[in-house]
PDB file of C-alpha atoms in Angstrom:
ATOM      1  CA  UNK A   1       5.134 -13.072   7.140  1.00  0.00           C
ATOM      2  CA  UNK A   2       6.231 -10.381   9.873  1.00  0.00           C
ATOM      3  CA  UNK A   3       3.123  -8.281  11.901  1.00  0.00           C
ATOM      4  CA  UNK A   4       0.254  -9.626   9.673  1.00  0.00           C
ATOM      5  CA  UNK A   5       1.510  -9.007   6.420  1.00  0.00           C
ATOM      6  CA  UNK A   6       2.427 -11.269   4.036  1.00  0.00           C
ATOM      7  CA  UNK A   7       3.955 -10.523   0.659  1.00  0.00           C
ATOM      8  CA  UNK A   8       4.732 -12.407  -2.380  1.00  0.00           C
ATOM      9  CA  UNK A   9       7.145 -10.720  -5.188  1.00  0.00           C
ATOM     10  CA  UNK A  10       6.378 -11.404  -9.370  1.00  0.00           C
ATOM     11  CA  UNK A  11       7.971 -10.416 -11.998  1.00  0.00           C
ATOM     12  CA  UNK A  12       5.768 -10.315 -15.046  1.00  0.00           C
ATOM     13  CA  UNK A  13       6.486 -10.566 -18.742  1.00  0.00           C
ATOM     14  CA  UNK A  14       4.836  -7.348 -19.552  1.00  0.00           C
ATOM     15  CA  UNK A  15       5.183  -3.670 -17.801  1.00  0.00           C
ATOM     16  CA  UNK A  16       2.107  -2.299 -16.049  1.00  0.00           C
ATOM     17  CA  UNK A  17       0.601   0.091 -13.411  1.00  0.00           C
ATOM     18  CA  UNK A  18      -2.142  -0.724 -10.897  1.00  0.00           C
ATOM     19  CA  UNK A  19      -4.454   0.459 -13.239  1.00  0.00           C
ATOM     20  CA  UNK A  20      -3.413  -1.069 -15.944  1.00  0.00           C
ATOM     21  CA  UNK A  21      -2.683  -4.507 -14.519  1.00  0.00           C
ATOM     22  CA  UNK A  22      -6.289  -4.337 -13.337  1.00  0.00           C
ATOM     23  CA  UNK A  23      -7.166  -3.822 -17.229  1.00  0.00           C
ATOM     24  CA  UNK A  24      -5.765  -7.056 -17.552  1.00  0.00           C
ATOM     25  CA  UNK A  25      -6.863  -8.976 -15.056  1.00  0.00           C
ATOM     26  CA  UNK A  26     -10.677  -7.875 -14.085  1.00  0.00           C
ATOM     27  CA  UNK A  27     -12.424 -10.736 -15.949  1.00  0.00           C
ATOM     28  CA  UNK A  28     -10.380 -13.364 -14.850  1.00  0.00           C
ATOM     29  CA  UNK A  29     -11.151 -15.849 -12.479  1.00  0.00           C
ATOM     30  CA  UNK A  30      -9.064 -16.324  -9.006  1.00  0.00           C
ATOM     31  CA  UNK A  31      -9.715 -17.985  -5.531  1.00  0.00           C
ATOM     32  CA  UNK A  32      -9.450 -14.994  -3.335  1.00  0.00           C
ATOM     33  CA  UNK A  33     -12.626 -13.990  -6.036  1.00  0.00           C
ATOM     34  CA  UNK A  34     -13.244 -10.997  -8.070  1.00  0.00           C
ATOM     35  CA  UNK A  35     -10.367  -8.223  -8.171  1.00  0.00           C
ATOM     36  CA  UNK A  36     -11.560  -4.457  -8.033  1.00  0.00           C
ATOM     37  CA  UNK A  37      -9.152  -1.355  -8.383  1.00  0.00           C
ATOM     38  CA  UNK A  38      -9.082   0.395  -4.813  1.00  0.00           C
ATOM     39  CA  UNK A  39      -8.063   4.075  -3.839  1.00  0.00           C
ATOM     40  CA  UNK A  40      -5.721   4.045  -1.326  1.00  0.00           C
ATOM     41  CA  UNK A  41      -4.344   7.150  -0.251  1.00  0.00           C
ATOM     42  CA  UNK A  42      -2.578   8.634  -3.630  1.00  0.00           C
ATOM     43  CA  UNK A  43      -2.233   5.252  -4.830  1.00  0.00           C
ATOM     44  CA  UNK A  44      -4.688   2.591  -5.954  1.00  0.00           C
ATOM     45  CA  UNK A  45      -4.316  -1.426  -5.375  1.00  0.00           C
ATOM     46  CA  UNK A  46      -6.084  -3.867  -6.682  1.00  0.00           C
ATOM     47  CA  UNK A  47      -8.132  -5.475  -3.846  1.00  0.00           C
ATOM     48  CA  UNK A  48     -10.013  -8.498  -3.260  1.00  0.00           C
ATOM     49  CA  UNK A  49     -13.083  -9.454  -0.960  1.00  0.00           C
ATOM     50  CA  UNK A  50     -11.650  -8.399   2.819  1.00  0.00           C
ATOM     51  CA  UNK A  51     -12.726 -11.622   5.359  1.00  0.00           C
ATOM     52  CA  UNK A  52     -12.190  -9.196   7.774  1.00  0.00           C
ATOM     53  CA  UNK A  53     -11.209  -5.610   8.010  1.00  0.00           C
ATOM     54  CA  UNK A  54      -7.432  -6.976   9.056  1.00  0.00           C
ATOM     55  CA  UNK A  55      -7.558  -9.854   5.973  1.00  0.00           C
ATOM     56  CA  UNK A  56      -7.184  -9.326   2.672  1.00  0.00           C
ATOM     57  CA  UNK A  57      -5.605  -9.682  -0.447  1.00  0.00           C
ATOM     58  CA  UNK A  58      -4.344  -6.941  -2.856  1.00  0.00           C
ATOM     59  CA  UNK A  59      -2.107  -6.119  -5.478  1.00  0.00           C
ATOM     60  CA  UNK A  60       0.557  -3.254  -6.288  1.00  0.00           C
ATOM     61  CA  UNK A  61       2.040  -3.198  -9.646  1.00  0.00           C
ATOM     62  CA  UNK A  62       4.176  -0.468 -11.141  1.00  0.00           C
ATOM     63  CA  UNK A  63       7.163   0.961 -10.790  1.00  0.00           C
ATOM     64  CA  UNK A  64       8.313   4.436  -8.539  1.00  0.00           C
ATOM     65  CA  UNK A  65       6.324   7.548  -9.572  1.00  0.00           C
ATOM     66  CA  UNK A  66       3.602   5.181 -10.869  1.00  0.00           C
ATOM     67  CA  UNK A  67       5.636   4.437 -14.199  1.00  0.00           C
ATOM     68  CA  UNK A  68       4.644   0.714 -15.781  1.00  0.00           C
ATOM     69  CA  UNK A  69       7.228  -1.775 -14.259  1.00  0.00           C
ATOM     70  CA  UNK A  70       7.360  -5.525 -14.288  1.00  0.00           C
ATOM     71  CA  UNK A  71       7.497  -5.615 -10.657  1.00  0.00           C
ATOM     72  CA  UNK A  72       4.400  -6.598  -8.945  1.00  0.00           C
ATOM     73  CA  UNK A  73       3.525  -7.876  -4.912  1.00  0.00           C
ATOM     74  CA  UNK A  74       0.550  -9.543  -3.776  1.00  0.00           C
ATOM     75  CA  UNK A  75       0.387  -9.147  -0.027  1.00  0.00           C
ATOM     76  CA  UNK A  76      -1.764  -9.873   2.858  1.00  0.00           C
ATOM     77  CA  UNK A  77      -2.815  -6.796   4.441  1.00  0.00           C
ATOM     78  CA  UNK A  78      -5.593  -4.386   6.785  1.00  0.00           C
ATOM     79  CA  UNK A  79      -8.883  -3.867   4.189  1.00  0.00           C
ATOM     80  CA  UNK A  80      -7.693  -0.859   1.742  1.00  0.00           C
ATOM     81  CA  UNK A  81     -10.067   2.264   1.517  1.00  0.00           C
ATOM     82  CA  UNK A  82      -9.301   5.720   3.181  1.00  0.00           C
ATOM     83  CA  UNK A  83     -12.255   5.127   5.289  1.00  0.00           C
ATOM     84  CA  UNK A  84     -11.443   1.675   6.633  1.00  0.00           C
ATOM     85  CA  UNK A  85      -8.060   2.853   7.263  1.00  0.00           C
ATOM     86  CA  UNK A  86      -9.042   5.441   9.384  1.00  0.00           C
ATOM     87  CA  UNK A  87     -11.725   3.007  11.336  1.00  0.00           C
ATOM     88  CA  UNK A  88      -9.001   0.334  11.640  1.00  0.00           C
ATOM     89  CA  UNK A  89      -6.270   3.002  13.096  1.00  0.00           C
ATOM     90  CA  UNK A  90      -9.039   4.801  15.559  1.00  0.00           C
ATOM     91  CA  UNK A  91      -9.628   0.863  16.702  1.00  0.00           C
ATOM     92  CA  UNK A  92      -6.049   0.062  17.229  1.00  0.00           C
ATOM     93  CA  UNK A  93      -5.702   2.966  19.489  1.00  0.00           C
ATOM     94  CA  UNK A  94      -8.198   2.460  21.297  1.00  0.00           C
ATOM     95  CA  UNK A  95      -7.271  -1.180  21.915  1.00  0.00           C
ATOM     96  CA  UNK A  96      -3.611  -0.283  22.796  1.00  0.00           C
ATOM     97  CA  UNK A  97      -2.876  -2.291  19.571  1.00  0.00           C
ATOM     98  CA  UNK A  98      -4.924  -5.395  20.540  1.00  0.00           C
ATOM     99  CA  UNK A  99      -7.152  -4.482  17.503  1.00  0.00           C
ATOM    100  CA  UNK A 100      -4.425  -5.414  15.330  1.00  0.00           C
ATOM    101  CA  UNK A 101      -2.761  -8.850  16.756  1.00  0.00           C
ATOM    102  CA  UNK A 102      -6.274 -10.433  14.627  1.00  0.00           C
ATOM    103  CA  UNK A 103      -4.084  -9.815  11.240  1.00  0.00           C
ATOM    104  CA  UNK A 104      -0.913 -11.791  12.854  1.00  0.00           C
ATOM    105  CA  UNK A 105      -3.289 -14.605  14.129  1.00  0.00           C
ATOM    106  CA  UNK A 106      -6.340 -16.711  13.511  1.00  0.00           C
ATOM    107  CA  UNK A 107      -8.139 -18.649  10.838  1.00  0.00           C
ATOM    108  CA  UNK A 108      -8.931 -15.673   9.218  1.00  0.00           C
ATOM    109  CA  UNK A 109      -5.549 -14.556   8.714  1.00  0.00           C
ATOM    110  CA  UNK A 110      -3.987 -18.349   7.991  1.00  0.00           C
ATOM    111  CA  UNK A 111      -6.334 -18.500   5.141  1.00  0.00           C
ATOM    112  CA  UNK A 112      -5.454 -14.979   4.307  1.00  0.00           C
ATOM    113  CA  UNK A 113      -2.137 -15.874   4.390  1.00  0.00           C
ATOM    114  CA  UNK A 114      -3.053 -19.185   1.690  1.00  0.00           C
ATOM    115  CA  UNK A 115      -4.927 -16.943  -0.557  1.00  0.00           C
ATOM    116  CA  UNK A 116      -2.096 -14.458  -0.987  1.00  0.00           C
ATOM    117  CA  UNK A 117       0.065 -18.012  -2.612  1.00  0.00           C
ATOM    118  CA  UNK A 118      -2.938 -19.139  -4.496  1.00  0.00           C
ATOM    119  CA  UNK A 119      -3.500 -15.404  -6.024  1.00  0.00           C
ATOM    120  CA  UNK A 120       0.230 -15.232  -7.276  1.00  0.00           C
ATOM    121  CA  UNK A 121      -0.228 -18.551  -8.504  1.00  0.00           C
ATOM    122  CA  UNK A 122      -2.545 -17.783 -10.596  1.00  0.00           C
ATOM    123  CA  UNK A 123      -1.621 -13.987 -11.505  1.00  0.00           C
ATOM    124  CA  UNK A 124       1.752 -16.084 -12.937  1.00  0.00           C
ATOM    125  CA  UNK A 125      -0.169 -18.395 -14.843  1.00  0.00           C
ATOM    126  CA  UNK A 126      -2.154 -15.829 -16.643  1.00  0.00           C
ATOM    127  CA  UNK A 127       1.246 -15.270 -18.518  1.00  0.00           C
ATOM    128  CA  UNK A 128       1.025 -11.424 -18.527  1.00  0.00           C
TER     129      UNK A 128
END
């Protein structure tokens, strides 16, 4: 983990996008809790209950230009949304950057960091 984020690589038997792999995976059960399928920017993730708006857990899939790939990373990382990324960057600059040292540090983010193992352990064993 470098700067708060922590990220786990998979390679999955099957080719998906975000939205696809969230198809897939939306009824299942995992510790982090239930997955939803997040805008972010252009993009969308598949995101999981936030503990805090620097803590949570979410999933890319897919390949470049948002072809179905293999490839997936679950990764610790600020709350997704285009409105809590604005709130998060207006609080970081305000702090001088203090805002953000919560996402490096903490219980919040050591059990952030946990969940982010535990969710591709359980992605894998879904066998997709």
């Amino acid at each position: 983990m470098a700067f708060g984020v922590k990220i786990k690589k998979l390679t999955l038997k099957g080719e998906y996008t975000t939205e696809s792999l969230y198809e897939a995976i939306k009824g299942s059960a995992f510790t982090a809790g239930q997955p939803s399928l997040t805008k972010q920017g252009l993009a969308y993730l598949i995101t999981f209950p936030a503990l805090d708006s620097q803590n949570q857990v979410q999933i890319i899939a897919g390949g470049i230009g948002g072809k179905p790939s293999s490839a997936v990373v679950v990764q610790k990382n600020e709350e997704a949304g285009m409105r809590k990324l604005a709130a998060n960057t207006a609080i970081n600059m305000i702090t001088g950057g203090l805002f953000g040292l919560g996402s490096m540090a903490g219980k919040k983010a050591k059990t952030c960091e946990e969940l982010v193992d535990k969710t591709a352990e359980e992605l894998s064993a879904l066998g997709l």
